[in-house]
Amino acid sequence: MLLNSCFILFLAAGSVRGFSSTLRNNAYRISPASKPTRQIVGARRNSCLHERNASKPCSDDVDGERETQIDWQNSRRSFLQLSVSAGLSSPLFIKAERVSAAQQLATDSAAPSPNLKCLLDLPPVDSDSVRIYLCRHGQTENNRLHLVQGARIDPPLNDTGRSMARRLGAALSFLPDGMAPTVAAHSLLRRARETATLADATVGKIRTSTIASRTNLGSSSDVAYAEHLSDLIAVSKPLLPDGEDGDVDLSASDLPLSLEVIPSLGEVDFGATIEGRPSAEVRAGMYATYGAWSAGNIDQVMDGEGESGRQVLYRAASALTALADVASKSGGSVVAVSHSTYLRMLLSTVLNIPLAQGAMMEQKNGCINVLDVNLKRPLKELGPKSELLGGPFSMARDFSLFIPETKVVRVNEARHLHGLL
């Protein structure tokens, strides 16, 4: 126990410095500092990012270092990787992270009913940015049974997951004009597609049923309309997002949001021997891989045959830019449905925090993360010595990732899911 505590203290003092203090300032709102390095040029952002991320810049020049200095640095890096892996596997670390997550949602859990207006207190979007509502899919039976599901296992939503998807749609319905998305993107996996489609249909059902009431409000503000809609949903059983008659037609042709598939939003491929097994049985090995990635060994793969950290990070950068492009062409916002481990890695990337820390980030089924992506400022480069990969002791040598400057406005919003979690 004492040894585990030492490992955790080492990890907290080194790789994860700064993140906990940021979360303390605001449980939902985070403002990462960044130093942009390249200029986005119009509609070429997608191809530009792909070309840059596909290239491999020259590694750090270490030819002039003394052999003893190299040995010392390698020893420090190996100890960092061991510390991260051991710390993540420690019951103390896991318990502390769960307590932190519970505190983050303490106010929500005390709510007497779902807060479908949970997105109304978001700050306005800057004129040079677009907004991404980045969500996790609803619950599946694998989630309920705590079985690992990655890119190779594709179960449907269960009843609770379908209710979560409807709640997501109801929360999106409250967004005022100018902030409401018109496109719902999702990965190729069924659970993400079903969540996006059910949320989309719920938005349409509520909007159709309330359009006359909204028109009758005349010059009332959007907030007043949202208040009115809240009362209407509370008293009108057919509008309940997860009521007895809440099922929607997934083949409806008049869905209000256009559905779009973005394959790079898919879950991490954990490998054939990990997926489908109880998470408790494979957690130590998975955390060891996260530890390796967090120390810069990003070419290590899950289970020897899954996806490498490098592959996932490049996918995340590609998806972020693709979503920003979709939002810029669709009124300034987009909703996207993805997966837990992938979302943690994407959030870690835009926050530039160690991947090991991001691996412990809470991402409830059906939750909403809110990201504002700047379209005009230069791209930000994350290199081999970034905090994402362990800082100055990173083992990475040929890593360079370019992402748009992104502000994480909210993480793991789940107040709309009260009673389902």
mmCIF file with all atom_site columns, C-alpha atoms in Angstrom, residues 145-241:
data_model
loop_
_atom_site.group_PDB
_atom_site.id
_atom_site.type_symbol
_atom_site.label_atom_id
_atom_site.label_alt_id
_atom_site.label_comp_id
_atom_site.label_asym_id
_atom_site.label_entity_id
_atom_site.label_seq_id
_atom_site.pdbx_PDB_ins_code
_atom_site.Cartn_x
_atom_site.Cartn_y
_atom_site.Cartn_z
_atom_site.occupancy
_atom_site.B_iso_or_equiv
_atom_site.pdbx_formal_charge
_atom_site.auth_seq_id
_atom_site.auth_comp_id
_atom_site.auth_asym_id
_atom_site.auth_atom_id
_atom_site.pdbx_PDB_model_num
ATOM 1  C CA . LEU A 1 145 ? -22.538 -6.130 -17.385 1.00 0.00 ? 145 LEU A CA 1
ATOM 2  C CA . HIS A 1 146 ? -19.146 -4.335 -17.368 1.00 0.00 ? 146 HIS A CA 1
ATOM 3  C CA . LEU A 1 147 ? -17.843 -6.215 -20.392 1.00 0.00 ? 147 LEU A CA 1
ATOM 4  C CA . VAL A 1 148 ? -15.199 -4.584 -22.589 1.00 0.00 ? 148 VAL A CA 1
ATOM 5  C CA . GLN A 1 149 ? -16.560 -3.423 -25.924 1.00 0.00 ? 149 GLN A CA 1
ATOM 6  C CA . GLY A 1 150 ? -14.318 -1.747 -28.435 1.00 0.00 ? 150 GLY A CA 1
ATOM 7  C CA . ALA A 1 151 ? -14.192 -1.600 -32.210 1.00 0.00 ? 151 ALA A CA 1
ATOM 8  C CA . ARG A 1 152 ? -14.762 -5.348 -32.672 1.00 0.00 ? 152 ARG A CA 1
ATOM 9  C CA . ILE A 1 153 ? -17.974 -5.776 -30.671 1.00 0.00 ? 153 ILE A CA 1
ATOM 10 C CA . ASP A 1 154 ? -21.085 -4.028 -31.902 1.00 0.00 ? 154 ASP A CA 1
ATOM 11 C CA . PRO A 1 155 ? -24.104 -4.564 -29.611 1.00 0.00 ? 155 PRO A CA 1
ATOM 12 C CA . PRO A 1 156 ? -27.296 -2.497 -29.843 1.00 0.00 ? 156 PRO A CA 1
ATOM 13 C CA . LEU A 1 157 ? -28.588 -0.172 -27.154 1.00 0.00 ? 157 LEU A CA 1
ATOM 14 C CA . ASN A 1 158 ? -30.610 -1.743 -24.370 1.00 0.00 ? 158 ASN A CA 1
ATOM 15 C CA . ASP A 1 159 ? -33.808 -0.186 -23.016 1.00 0.00 ? 159 ASP A CA 1
ATOM 16 C CA . THR A 1 160 ? -31.885 2.111  -20.682 1.00 0.00 ? 160 THR A CA 1
ATOM 17 C CA . GLY A 1 161 ? -29.613 3.165  -23.528 1.00 0.00 ? 161 GLY A CA 1
ATOM 18 C CA . ARG A 1 162 ? -32.574 4.034  -25.710 1.00 0.00 ? 162 ARG A CA 1
ATOM 19 C CA . SER A 1 163 ? -33.977 6.167  -22.908 1.00 0.00 ? 163 SER A CA 1
ATOM 20 C CA . MET A 1 164 ? -30.597 7.887  -22.590 1.00 0.00 ? 164 MET A CA 1
ATOM 21 C CA . ALA A 1 165 ? -30.637 8.669  -26.301 1.00 0.00 ? 165 ALA A CA 1
ATOM 22 C CA . ARG A 1 166 ? -34.089 10.229 -26.005 1.00 0.00 ? 166 ARG A CA 1
ATOM 23 C CA . ARG A 1 167 ? -32.968 12.290 -23.035 1.00 0.00 ? 167 ARG A CA 1
ATOM 24 C CA . LEU A 1 168 ? -30.033 13.500 -25.128 1.00 0.00 ? 168 LEU A CA 1
ATOM 25 C CA . GLY A 1 169 ? -32.435 14.569 -27.855 1.00 0.00 ? 169 GLY A CA 1
ATOM 26 C CA . ALA A 1 170 ? -34.643 16.338 -25.327 1.00 0.00 ? 170 ALA A CA 1
ATOM 27 C CA . ALA A 1 171 ? -31.663 18.282 -23.944 1.00 0.00 ? 171 ALA A CA 1
ATOM 28 C CA . LEU A 1 172 ? -30.652 19.324 -27.461 1.00 0.00 ? 172 LEU A CA 1
ATOM 29 C CA . SER A 1 173 ? -34.227 20.474 -28.107 1.00 0.00 ? 173 SER A CA 1
ATOM 30 C CA . PHE A 1 174 ? -33.842 23.188 -25.484 1.00 0.00 ? 174 PHE A CA 1
ATOM 31 C CA . LEU A 1 175 ? -30.925 24.849 -27.248 1.00 0.00 ? 175 LEU A CA 1
ATOM 32 C CA . PRO A 1 176 ? -31.911 28.258 -28.645 1.00 0.00 ? 176 PRO A CA 1
ATOM 33 C CA . ASP A 1 177 ? -31.628 29.171 -32.290 1.00 0.00 ? 177 ASP A CA 1
ATOM 34 C CA . GLY A 1 178 ? -28.029 29.812 -33.195 1.00 0.00 ? 178 GLY A CA 1
ATOM 35 C CA . MET A 1 179 ? -26.711 27.185 -30.783 1.00 0.00 ? 179 MET A CA 1
ATOM 36 C CA . ALA A 1 180 ? -28.788 24.174 -31.833 1.00 0.00 ? 180 ALA A CA 1
ATOM 37 C CA . PRO A 1 181 ? -27.045 21.710 -34.166 1.00 0.00 ? 181 PRO A CA 1
ATOM 38 C CA . THR A 1 182 ? -28.516 20.721 -37.517 1.00 0.00 ? 182 THR A CA 1
ATOM 39 C CA . VAL A 1 183 ? -26.223 17.727 -38.101 1.00 0.00 ? 183 VAL A CA 1
ATOM 40 C CA . ALA A 1 184 ? -25.767 14.616 -35.972 1.00 0.00 ? 184 ALA A CA 1
ATOM 41 C CA . ALA A 1 185 ? -22.536 12.743 -36.661 1.00 0.00 ? 185 ALA A CA 1
ATOM 42 C CA . HIS A 1 186 ? -21.688 9.281  -35.372 1.00 0.00 ? 186 HIS A CA 1
ATOM 43 C CA . SER A 1 187 ? -19.204 6.459  -35.760 1.00 0.00 ? 187 SER A CA 1
ATOM 44 C CA . LEU A 1 188 ? -19.778 3.322  -37.803 1.00 0.00 ? 188 LEU A CA 1
ATOM 45 C CA . LEU A 1 189 ? -20.747 1.305  -34.726 1.00 0.00 ? 189 LEU A CA 1
ATOM 46 C CA . ARG A 1 190 ? -24.390 0.471  -34.140 1.00 0.00 ? 190 ARG A CA 1
ATOM 47 C CA . ARG A 1 191 ? -24.616 1.829  -30.598 1.00 0.00 ? 191 ARG A CA 1
ATOM 48 C CA . ALA A 1 192 ? -23.453 5.257  -31.759 1.00 0.00 ? 192 ALA A CA 1
ATOM 49 C CA . ARG A 1 193 ? -25.726 5.249  -34.811 1.00 0.00 ? 193 ARG A CA 1
ATOM 50 C CA . GLU A 1 194 ? -28.777 4.270  -32.741 1.00 0.00 ? 194 GLU A CA 1
ATOM 51 C CA . THR A 1 195 ? -28.039 6.951  -30.154 1.00 0.00 ? 195 THR A CA 1
ATOM 52 C CA . ALA A 1 196 ? -27.704 9.661  -32.802 1.00 0.00 ? 196 ALA A CA 1
ATOM 53 C CA . THR A 1 197 ? -30.852 8.531  -34.625 1.00 0.00 ? 197 THR A CA 1
ATOM 54 C CA . LEU A 1 198 ? -33.006 8.298  -31.501 1.00 0.00 ? 198 LEU A CA 1
ATOM 55 C CA . ALA A 1 199 ? -31.791 11.676 -30.288 1.00 0.00 ? 199 ALA A CA 1
ATOM 56 C CA . ASP A 1 200 ? -32.474 13.140 -33.726 1.00 0.00 ? 200 ASP A CA 1
ATOM 57 C CA . ALA A 1 201 ? -36.003 11.721 -33.832 1.00 0.00 ? 201 ALA A CA 1
ATOM 58 C CA . THR A 1 202 ? -36.722 12.987 -30.320 1.00 0.00 ? 202 THR A CA 1
ATOM 59 C CA . VAL A 1 203 ? -35.677 16.489 -31.336 1.00 0.00 ? 203 VAL A CA 1
ATOM 60 C CA . GLY A 1 204 ? -38.061 16.282 -34.275 1.00 0.00 ? 204 GLY A CA 1
ATOM 61 C CA . LYS A 1 205 ? -40.905 14.933 -32.165 1.00 0.00 ? 205 LYS A CA 1
ATOM 62 C CA . ILE A 1 206 ? -40.618 17.715 -29.608 1.00 0.00 ? 206 ILE A CA 1
ATOM 63 C CA . ARG A 1 207 ? -40.143 20.482 -32.166 1.00 0.00 ? 207 ARG A CA 1
ATOM 64 C CA . THR A 1 208 ? -43.102 19.315 -34.239 1.00 0.00 ? 208 THR A CA 1
ATOM 65 C CA . SER A 1 209 ? -45.374 19.085 -31.218 1.00 0.00 ? 209 SER A CA 1
ATOM 66 C CA . THR A 1 210 ? -44.399 22.506 -29.891 1.00 0.00 ? 210 THR A CA 1
ATOM 67 C CA . ILE A 1 211 ? -43.994 24.616 -33.022 1.00 0.00 ? 211 ILE A CA 1
ATOM 68 C CA . ALA A 1 212 ? -47.453 26.131 -32.676 1.00 0.00 ? 212 ALA A CA 1
ATOM 69 C CA . SER A 1 213 ? -46.825 26.988 -29.040 1.00 0.00 ? 213 SER A CA 1
ATOM 70 C CA . ARG A 1 214 ? -43.530 28.629 -29.933 1.00 0.00 ? 214 ARG A CA 1
ATOM 71 C CA . THR A 1 215 ? -45.174 30.710 -32.634 1.00 0.00 ? 215 THR A CA 1
ATOM 72 C CA . ASN A 1 216 ? -47.797 31.889 -30.155 1.00 0.00 ? 216 ASN A CA 1
ATOM 73 C CA . LEU A 1 217 ? -45.047 33.189 -27.851 1.00 0.00 ? 217 LEU A CA 1
ATOM 74 C CA . GLY A 1 218 ? -44.469 36.036 -30.289 1.00 0.00 ? 218 GLY A CA 1
ATOM 75 C CA . SER A 1 219 ? -41.402 38.062 -29.357 1.00 0.00 ? 219 SER A CA 1
ATOM 76 C CA . SER A 1 220 ? -40.566 36.031 -26.257 1.00 0.00 ? 220 SER A CA 1
ATOM 77 C CA . SER A 1 221 ? -36.936 35.116 -25.849 1.00 0.00 ? 221 SER A CA 1
ATOM 78 C CA . ASP A 1 222 ? -35.497 31.693 -26.567 1.00 0.00 ? 222 ASP A CA 1
ATOM 79 C CA . VAL A 1 223 ? -35.037 31.172 -22.833 1.00 0.00 ? 223 VAL A CA 1
ATOM 80 C CA . ALA A 1 224 ? -38.735 31.876 -22.303 1.00 0.00 ? 224 ALA A CA 1
ATOM 81 C CA . TYR A 1 225 ? -39.519 29.332 -24.979 1.00 0.00 ? 225 TYR A CA 1
ATOM 82 C CA . ALA A 1 226 ? -37.305 26.775 -23.249 1.00 0.00 ? 226 ALA A CA 1
ATOM 83 C CA . GLU A 1 227 ? -39.153 27.376 -19.986 1.00 0.00 ? 227 GLU A CA 1
ATOM 84 C CA . HIS A 1 228 ? -42.439 26.907 -21.809 1.00 0.00 ? 228 HIS A CA 1
ATOM 85 C CA . LEU A 1 229 ? -41.181 23.726 -23.442 1.00 0.00 ? 229 LEU A CA 1
ATOM 86 C CA . SER A 1 230 ? -40.104 22.395 -20.044 1.00 0.00 ? 230 SER A CA 1
ATOM 87 C CA . ASP A 1 231 ? -43.642 22.806 -18.718 1.00 0.00 ? 231 ASP A CA 1
ATOM 88 C CA . LEU A 1 232 ? -45.074 21.241 -21.842 1.00 0.00 ? 232 LEU A CA 1
ATOM 89 C CA . ILE A 1 233 ? -42.835 18.171 -21.584 1.00 0.00 ? 233 ILE A CA 1
ATOM 90 C CA . ALA A 1 234 ? -43.698 17.780 -17.910 1.00 0.00 ? 234 ALA A CA 1
ATOM 91 C CA . VAL A 1 235 ? -47.441 17.587 -18.529 1.00 0.00 ? 235 VAL A CA 1
ATOM 92 C CA . SER A 1 236 ? -47.615 15.969 -21.949 1.00 0.00 ? 236 SER A CA 1
ATOM 93 C CA . LYS A 1 237 ? -46.958 12.240 -21.740 1.00 0.00 ? 237 LYS A CA 1
ATOM 94 C CA . PRO A 1 238 ? -46.496 11.717 -25.503 1.00 0.00 ? 238 PRO A CA 1
ATOM 95 C CA . LEU A 1 239 ? -43.509 14.107 -25.392 1.00 0.00 ? 239 LEU A CA 1
ATOM 96 C CA . LEU A 1 240 ? -41.657 12.338 -22.614 1.00 0.00 ? 240 LEU A CA 1
ATOM 97 C CA . PRO A 1 241 ? -38.256 11.374 -24.010 1.00 0.00 ? 241 PRO A CA 1
#
